[in-house]
Coordinates of C-alpha atoms (C1' of nucleotides) in Angstrom, one line a residue:
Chain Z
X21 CA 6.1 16.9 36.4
X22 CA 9.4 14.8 37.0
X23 CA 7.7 12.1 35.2
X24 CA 7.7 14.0 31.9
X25 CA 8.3 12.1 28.5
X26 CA 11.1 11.0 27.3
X27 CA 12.0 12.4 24.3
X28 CA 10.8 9.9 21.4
X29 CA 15.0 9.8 20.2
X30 CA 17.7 11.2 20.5
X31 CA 17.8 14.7 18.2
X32 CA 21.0 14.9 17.8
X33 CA 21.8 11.3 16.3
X34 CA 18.6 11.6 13.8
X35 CA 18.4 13.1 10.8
X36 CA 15.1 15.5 9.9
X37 CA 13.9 17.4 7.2
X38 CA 12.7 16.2 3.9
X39 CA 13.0 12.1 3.0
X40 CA 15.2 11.1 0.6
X41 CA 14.2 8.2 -1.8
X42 CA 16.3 5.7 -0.5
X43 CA 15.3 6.3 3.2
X44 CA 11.5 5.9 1.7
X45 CA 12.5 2.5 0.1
X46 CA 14.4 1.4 2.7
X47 CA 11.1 2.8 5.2
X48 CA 8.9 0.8 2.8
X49 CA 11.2 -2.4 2.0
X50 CA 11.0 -2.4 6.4
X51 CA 7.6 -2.1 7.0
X52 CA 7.2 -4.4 4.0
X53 CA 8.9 -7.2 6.1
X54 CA 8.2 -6.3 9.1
X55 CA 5.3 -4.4 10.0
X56 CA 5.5 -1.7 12.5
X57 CA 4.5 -2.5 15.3
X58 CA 7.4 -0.6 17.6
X59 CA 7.6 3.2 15.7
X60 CA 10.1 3.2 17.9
X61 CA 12.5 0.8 17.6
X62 CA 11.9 0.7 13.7
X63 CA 14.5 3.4 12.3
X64 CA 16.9 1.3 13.9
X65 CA 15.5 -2.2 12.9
X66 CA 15.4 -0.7 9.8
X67 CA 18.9 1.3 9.0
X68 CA 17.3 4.3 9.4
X69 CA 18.7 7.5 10.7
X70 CA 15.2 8.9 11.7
X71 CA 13.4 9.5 15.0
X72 CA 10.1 7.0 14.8
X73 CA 7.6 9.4 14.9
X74 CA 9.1 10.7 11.9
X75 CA 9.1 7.0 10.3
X76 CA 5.5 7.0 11.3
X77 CA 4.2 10.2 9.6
X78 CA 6.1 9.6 6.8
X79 CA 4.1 6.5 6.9
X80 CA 1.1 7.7 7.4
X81 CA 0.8 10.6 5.3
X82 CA 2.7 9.5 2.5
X83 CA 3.9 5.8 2.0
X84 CA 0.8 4.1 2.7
X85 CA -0.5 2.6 -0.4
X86 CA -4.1 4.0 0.7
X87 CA -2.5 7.5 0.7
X88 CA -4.5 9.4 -2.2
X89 CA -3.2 12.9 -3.2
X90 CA -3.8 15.7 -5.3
X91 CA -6.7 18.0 -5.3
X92 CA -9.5 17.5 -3.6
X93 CA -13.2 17.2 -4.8
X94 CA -16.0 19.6 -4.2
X95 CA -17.2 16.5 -2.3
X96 CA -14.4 16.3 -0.2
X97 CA -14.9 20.3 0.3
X98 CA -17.7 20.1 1.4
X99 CA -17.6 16.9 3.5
X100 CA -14.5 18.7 5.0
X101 CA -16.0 21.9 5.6
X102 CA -19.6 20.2 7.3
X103 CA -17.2 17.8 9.2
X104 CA -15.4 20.9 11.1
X105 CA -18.6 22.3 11.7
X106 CA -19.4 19.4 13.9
X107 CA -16.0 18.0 15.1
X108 CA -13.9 21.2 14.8
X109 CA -10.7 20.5 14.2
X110 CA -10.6 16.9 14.7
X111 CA -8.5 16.2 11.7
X112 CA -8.2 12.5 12.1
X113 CA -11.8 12.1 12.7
X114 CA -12.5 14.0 9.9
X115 CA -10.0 12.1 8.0
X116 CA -11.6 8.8 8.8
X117 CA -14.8 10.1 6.8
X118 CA -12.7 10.5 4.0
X119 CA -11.0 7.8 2.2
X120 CA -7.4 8.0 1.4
X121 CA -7.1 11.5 3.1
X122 CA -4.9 11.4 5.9
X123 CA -5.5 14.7 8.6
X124 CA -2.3 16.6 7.5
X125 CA -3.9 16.6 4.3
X126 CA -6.7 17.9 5.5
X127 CA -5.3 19.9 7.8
X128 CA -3.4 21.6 5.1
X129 CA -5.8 22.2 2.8
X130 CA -8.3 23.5 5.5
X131 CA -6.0 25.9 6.5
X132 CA -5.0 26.7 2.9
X133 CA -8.0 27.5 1.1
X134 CA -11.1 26.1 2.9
X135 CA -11.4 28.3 5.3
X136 CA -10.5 31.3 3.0
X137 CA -13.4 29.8 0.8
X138 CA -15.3 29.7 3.7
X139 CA -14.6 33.7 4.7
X140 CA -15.5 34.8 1.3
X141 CA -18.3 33.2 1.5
X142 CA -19.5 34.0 4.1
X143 CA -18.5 37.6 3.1
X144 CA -20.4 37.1 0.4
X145 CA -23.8 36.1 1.8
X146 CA -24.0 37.8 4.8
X147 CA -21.6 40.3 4.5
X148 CA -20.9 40.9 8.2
X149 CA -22.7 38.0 9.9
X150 CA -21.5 36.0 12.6
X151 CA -18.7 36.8 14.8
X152 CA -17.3 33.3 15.2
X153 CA -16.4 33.4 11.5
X154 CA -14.3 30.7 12.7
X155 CA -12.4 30.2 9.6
X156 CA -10.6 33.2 9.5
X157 CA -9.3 32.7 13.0
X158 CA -6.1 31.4 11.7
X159 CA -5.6 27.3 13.3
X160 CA -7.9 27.7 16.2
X161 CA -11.6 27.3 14.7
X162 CA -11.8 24.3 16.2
X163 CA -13.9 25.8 19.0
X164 CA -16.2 26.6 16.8
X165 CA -17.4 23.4 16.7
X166 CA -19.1 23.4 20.0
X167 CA -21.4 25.9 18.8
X168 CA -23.3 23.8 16.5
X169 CA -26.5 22.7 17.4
X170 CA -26.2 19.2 18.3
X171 CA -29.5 18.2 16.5
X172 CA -28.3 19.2 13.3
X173 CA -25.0 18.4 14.2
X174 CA -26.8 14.3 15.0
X175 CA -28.0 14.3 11.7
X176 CA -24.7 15.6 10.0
X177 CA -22.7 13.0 11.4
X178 CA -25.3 10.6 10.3
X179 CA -25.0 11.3 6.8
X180 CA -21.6 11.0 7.2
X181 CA -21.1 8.0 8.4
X182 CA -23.6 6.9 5.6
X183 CA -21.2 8.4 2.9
X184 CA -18.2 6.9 5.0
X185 CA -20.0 3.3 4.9
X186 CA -20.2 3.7 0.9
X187 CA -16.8 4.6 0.5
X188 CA -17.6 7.6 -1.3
X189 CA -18.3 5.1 -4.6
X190 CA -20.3 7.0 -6.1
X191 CA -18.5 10.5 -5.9
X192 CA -16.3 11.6 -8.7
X193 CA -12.6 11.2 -7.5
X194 CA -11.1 14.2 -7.2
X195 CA -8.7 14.2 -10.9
X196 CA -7.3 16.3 -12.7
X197 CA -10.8 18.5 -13.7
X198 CA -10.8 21.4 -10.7
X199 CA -6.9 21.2 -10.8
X200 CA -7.0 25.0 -10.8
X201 CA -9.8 25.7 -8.6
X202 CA -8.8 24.0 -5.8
X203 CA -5.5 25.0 -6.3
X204 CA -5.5 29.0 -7.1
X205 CA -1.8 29.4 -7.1
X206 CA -0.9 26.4 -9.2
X207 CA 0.7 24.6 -6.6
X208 CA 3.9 23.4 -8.2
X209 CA 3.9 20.5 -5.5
X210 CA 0.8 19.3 -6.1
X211 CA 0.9 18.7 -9.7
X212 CA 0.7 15.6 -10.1
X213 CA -2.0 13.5 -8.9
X214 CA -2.5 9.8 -8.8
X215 CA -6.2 9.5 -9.4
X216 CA -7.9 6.8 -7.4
X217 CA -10.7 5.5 -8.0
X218 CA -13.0 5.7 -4.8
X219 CA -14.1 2.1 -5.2
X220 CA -10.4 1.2 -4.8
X221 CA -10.3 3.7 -1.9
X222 CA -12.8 1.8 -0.4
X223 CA -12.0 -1.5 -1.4
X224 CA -8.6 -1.5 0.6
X225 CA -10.2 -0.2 3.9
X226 CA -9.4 3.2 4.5
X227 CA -8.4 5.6 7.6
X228 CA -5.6 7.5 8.7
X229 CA -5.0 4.8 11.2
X230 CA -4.8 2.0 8.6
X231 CA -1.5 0.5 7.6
X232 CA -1.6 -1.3 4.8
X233 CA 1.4 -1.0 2.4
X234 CA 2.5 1.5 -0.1
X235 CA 4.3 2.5 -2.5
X236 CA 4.9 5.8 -3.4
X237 CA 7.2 8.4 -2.4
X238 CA 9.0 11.0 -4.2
X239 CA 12.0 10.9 -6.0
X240 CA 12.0 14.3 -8.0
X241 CA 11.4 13.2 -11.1
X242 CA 10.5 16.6 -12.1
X243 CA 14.4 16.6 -12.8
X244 CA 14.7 17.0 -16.7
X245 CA 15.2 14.2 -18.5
X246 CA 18.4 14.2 -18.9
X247 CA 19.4 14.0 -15.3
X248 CA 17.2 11.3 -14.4
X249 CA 19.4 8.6 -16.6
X250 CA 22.0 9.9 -14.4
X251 CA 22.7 8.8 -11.3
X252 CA 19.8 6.8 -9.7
X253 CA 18.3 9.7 -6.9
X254 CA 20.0 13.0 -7.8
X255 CA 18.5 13.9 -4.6
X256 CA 18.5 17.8 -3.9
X257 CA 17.0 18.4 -1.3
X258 CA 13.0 18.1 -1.1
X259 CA 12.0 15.8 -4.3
X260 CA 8.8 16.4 -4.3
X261 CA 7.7 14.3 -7.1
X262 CA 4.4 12.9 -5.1
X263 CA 2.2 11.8 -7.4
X264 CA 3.8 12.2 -10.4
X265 CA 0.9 10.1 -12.6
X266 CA -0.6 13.1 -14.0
X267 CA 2.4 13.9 -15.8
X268 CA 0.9 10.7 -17.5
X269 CA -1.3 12.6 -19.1
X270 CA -4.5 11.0 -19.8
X271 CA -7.9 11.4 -20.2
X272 CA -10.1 11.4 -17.2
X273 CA -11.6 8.3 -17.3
X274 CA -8.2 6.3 -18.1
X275 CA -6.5 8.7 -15.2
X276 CA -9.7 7.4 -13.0
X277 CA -8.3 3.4 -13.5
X278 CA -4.5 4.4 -12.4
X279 CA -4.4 2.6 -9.0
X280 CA -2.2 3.8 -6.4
X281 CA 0.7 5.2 -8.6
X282 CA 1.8 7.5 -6.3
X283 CA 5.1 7.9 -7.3
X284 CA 4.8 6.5 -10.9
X285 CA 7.0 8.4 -12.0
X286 CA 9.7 7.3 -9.4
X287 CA 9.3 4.0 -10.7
X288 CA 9.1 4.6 -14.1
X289 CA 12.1 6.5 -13.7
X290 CA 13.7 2.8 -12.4
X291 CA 11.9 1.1 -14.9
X292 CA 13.6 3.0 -17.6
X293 CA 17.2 1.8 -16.2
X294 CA 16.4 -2.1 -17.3
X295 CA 14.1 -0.8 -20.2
X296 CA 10.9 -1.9 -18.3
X297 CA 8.6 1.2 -19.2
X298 CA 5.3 -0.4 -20.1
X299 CA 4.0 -2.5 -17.7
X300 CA 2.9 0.4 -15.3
X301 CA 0.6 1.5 -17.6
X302 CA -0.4 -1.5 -18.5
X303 CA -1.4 -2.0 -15.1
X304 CA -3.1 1.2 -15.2
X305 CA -5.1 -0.5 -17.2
X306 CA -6.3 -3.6 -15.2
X307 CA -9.7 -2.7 -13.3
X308 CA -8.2 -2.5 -10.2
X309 CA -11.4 -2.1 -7.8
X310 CA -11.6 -5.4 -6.9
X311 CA -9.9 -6.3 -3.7
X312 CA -8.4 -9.3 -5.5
X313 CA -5.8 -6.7 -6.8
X314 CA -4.3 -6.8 -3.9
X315 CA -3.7 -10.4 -3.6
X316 CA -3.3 -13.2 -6.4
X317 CA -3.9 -11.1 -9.0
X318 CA -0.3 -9.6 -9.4
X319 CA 1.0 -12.2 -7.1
X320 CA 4.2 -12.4 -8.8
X321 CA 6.6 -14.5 -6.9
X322 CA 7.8 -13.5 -3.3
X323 CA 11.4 -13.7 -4.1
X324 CA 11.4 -11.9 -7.8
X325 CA 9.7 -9.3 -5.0
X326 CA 12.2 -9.7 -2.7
X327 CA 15.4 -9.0 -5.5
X328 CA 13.7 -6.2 -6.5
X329 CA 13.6 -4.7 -3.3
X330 CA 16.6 -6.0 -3.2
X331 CA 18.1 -4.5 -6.0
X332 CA 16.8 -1.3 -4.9
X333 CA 18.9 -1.3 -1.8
X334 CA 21.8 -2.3 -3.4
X335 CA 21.4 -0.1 -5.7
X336 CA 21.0 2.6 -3.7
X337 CA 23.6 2.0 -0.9
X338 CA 25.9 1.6 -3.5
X339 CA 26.2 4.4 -5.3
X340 CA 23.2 6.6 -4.8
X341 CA 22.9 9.3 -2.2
X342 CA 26.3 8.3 -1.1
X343 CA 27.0 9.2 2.4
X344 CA 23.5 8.9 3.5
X345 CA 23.5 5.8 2.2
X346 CA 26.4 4.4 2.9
X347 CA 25.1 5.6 6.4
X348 CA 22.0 3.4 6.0
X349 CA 23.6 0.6 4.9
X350 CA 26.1 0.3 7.5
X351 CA 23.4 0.7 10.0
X352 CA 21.7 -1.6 8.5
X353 CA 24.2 -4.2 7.8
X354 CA 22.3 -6.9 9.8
X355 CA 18.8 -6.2 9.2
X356 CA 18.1 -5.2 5.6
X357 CA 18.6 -6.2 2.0
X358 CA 22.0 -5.9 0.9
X359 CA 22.3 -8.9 -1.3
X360 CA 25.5 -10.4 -1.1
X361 CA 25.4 -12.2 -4.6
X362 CA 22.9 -10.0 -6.3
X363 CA 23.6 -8.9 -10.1
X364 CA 22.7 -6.0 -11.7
X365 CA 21.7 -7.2 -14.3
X366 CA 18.9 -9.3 -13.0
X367 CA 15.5 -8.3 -14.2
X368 CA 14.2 -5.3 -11.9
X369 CA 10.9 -7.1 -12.0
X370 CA 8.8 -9.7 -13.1
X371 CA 7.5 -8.2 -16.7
X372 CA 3.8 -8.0 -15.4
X373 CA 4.1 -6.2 -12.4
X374 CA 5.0 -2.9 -12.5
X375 CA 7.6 -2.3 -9.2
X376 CA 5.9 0.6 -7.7
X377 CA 2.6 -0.5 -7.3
X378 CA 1.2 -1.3 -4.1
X379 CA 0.2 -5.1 -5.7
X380 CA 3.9 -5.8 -4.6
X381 CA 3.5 -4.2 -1.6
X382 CA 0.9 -6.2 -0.5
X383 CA 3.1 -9.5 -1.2
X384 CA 5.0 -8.7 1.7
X385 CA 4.4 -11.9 3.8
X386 CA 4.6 -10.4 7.6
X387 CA 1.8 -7.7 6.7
Chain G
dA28 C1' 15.4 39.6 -15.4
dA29 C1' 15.5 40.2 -10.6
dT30 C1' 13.5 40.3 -6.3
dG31 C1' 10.4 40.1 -2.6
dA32 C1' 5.8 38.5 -1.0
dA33 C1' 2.5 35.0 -0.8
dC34 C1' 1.3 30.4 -0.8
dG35 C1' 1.2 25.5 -0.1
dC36 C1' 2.9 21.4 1.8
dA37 C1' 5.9 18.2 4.3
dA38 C1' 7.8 17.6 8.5
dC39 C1' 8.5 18.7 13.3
dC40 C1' 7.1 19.6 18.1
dG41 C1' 4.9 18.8 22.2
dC42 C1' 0.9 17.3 24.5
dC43 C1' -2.6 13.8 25.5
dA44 C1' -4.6 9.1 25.6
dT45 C1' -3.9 4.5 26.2
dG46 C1' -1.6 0.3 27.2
dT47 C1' 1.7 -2.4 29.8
dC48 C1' 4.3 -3.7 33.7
Chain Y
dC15 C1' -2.2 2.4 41.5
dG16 C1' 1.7 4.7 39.7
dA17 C1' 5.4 4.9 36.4
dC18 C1' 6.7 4.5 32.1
dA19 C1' 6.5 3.6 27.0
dT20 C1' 4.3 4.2 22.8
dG21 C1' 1.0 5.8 19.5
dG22 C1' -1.8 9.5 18.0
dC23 C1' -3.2 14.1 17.3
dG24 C1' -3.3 19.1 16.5
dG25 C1' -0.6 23.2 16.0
dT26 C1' 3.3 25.2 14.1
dT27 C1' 7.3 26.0 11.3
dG28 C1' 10.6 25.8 7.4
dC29 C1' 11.3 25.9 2.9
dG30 C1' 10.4 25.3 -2.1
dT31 C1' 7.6 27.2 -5.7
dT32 C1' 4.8 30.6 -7.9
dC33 C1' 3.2 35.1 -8.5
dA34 C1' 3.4 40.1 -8.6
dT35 C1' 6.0 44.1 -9.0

DNA sequence: AATGAACGCAACCGCCATGTC
DNA sequence: CGACATGGCGGTTGCGTTCAT
């Protein structure tokens, strides 16, 4: 049709691939601010060399403070696995029945090793049964769904939406104790998880559509130690640091109280700069289930907020990724965080609040 | 130790749905 | 009502990591 679609951007004037930890700060220090409510005009708003549907995912499946990673349970299997029976491959839908799990997630792991659990399975019991076998057709099972029968499938969705009301409270969060099942080939990526607790998941109203704030990210701090006193993002390409919290160490149930670290490590790793490498875990240590979390209970000042962020920018369009950065910041000039008299050796934070938590996050005043 | 295959995940692409003018 | 803009979704791909040989 002539009317076609313009393209979301320009491709040639945005950069792609992986995220670099200053374009996630400088996504999140945005959003902070601002909100999003024009993916489209955001990268630009926010110094950003990135198409908006880029910004967006990256939101969505990674910077949200809801996001939860690592493994999933054998409740999340199986909610995953009855869910496509009924909706197919509805990933968002089926996201929306589980908290903190955005559809690429499930997507991935889906086309990963659910539906290879599913074909020996099925293998298994009936070792040639049904034709559809719609797992092993490789990203097109989603047909299958129409095949249930739509009385069961009633009831299904039922209990679903029961277990969706409770917020899963009840279920074990997925931790560190099926690391290797549900991840047969050790999945260097996926190492570390932040454990939520489901009661948190719940608490902060979950759903792939949900935009509250985040922190997280992924600045490789699987770099040795060494390096990461170096510069501040020795970014090489893809840093997947994700949830680095498990690198924390911990026994279940303390891993269990860790809220929304997803990139602890990052910020421990800019904690250790200014000496601050306590009061993350500290804060691991606050039950964090109730929704006040979010709101007075860290409230440490706005502006100690806003240096921080603050500093972070500076920091990093100073000296950090260079080019790209420099990039950013020019691009930026006008709409982001630059301080003009800001000095380095200002407190990163306020000593209770840890930097990268989502607490701060949720300071942001326009959100 | 080196190398290729397999795997897993983040990110991209393109279409569709919805909203707005 | 049509044209357009934007967000959202599902499918696919690229690439880093791990495993097997």
């Amino acid at each position: 049709m002539g009317k076609g679609r313009a393209p979301c951007c320009d491709k040639s004037q945005v950069k792609r691939g992986p995220w670099s930890p200053a374009e996630d700060l400088r996504l999140i220090a945005f959003i902070q601010k601002h909100g999003h409510e024009n993916w489209r005009a955001l990268p630009k708003q926010a110094g950003l060399l990135r198409c908006g549907k880029s910004c967006r995912l990256r939101w969505i499946n990674y910077l949200r403070p809801d996001v939860k990673r690592g493994n999933f349970s054998e409740v999340e299997e199986d909610t995953i696995i009855k869910l496509h029976q009924t909706l197919g491959n509805k990933w968002s839908k089926i996201a929306s029945h589980l908290p903190g799990r955005t559809d690429n997630e499930i997507k991935n792991v889906w086309n990963t090793h659910l539906k290879k659990k599913l074909a020996c399975k099925d293998d298994g019991e009936h070792s040639e049964g049904d034709e559809s076998k719609g797992s092993s057709s490789t990203s097109s099972s989603s047909s299958s769904s129409s095949t249930i029968m739509s009385s069961g499938k009633r009831a299904l969705e039922m209990e679903l939406d029961e277990q969706k009301n409770q917020g899963f409270s009840t279920q074990k969060p997925r931790i560190l104790e099926n690391e290797e099942d549900s991840s047969p080939r050790g999945v260097s990526n996926n190492q570390f998880k932040p454990a939520m607790k489901p009661n948190e998941l719940s608490s902060s109203s979950f759903s792939s559509n949900n935009s509250s704030i985040t922190n997280s990210s992924q600045a490789d701090v699987s770099e040795p130690d060494g390096e990461k006193t170096g510069s501040f993002f020795n970014f090489r390409g893809r840093y997947n640091v994700r949830n680095s919290l498990e690198e924390v160490n911990k026994p279940e149930e303390i891993v269990t109280e860790i809220p929304f670290e997803s990139d602890y490590d990052f910020w421990n790793m800019l904690d250790s700069l200014s000496s601050f490498q306590t009061s993350g875990i500290q804060l691991q240590n606050v039950e964090a289930g109730q929704s006040s979390r979010f709101g007075d209970a860290y409230n440490m000042g706005e502006v100690e907020n806003k240096k921080w962020l603050r500093y972070l920018e500076n920091e990093l369009g100073l000296d950090a990724t260079k080019d790209e950065n420099q990039n950013l910041s020019k691009n930026a000039a006008e709409s982001t965080i630059v301080p003009e008299n800001f000095q380095h050796d200002m407190p990163l934070k306020p000593a209770e609040v840890h930097p990268g938590t989502v607490e701060n996050f949720h300071l942001w005043p326009s959100l």
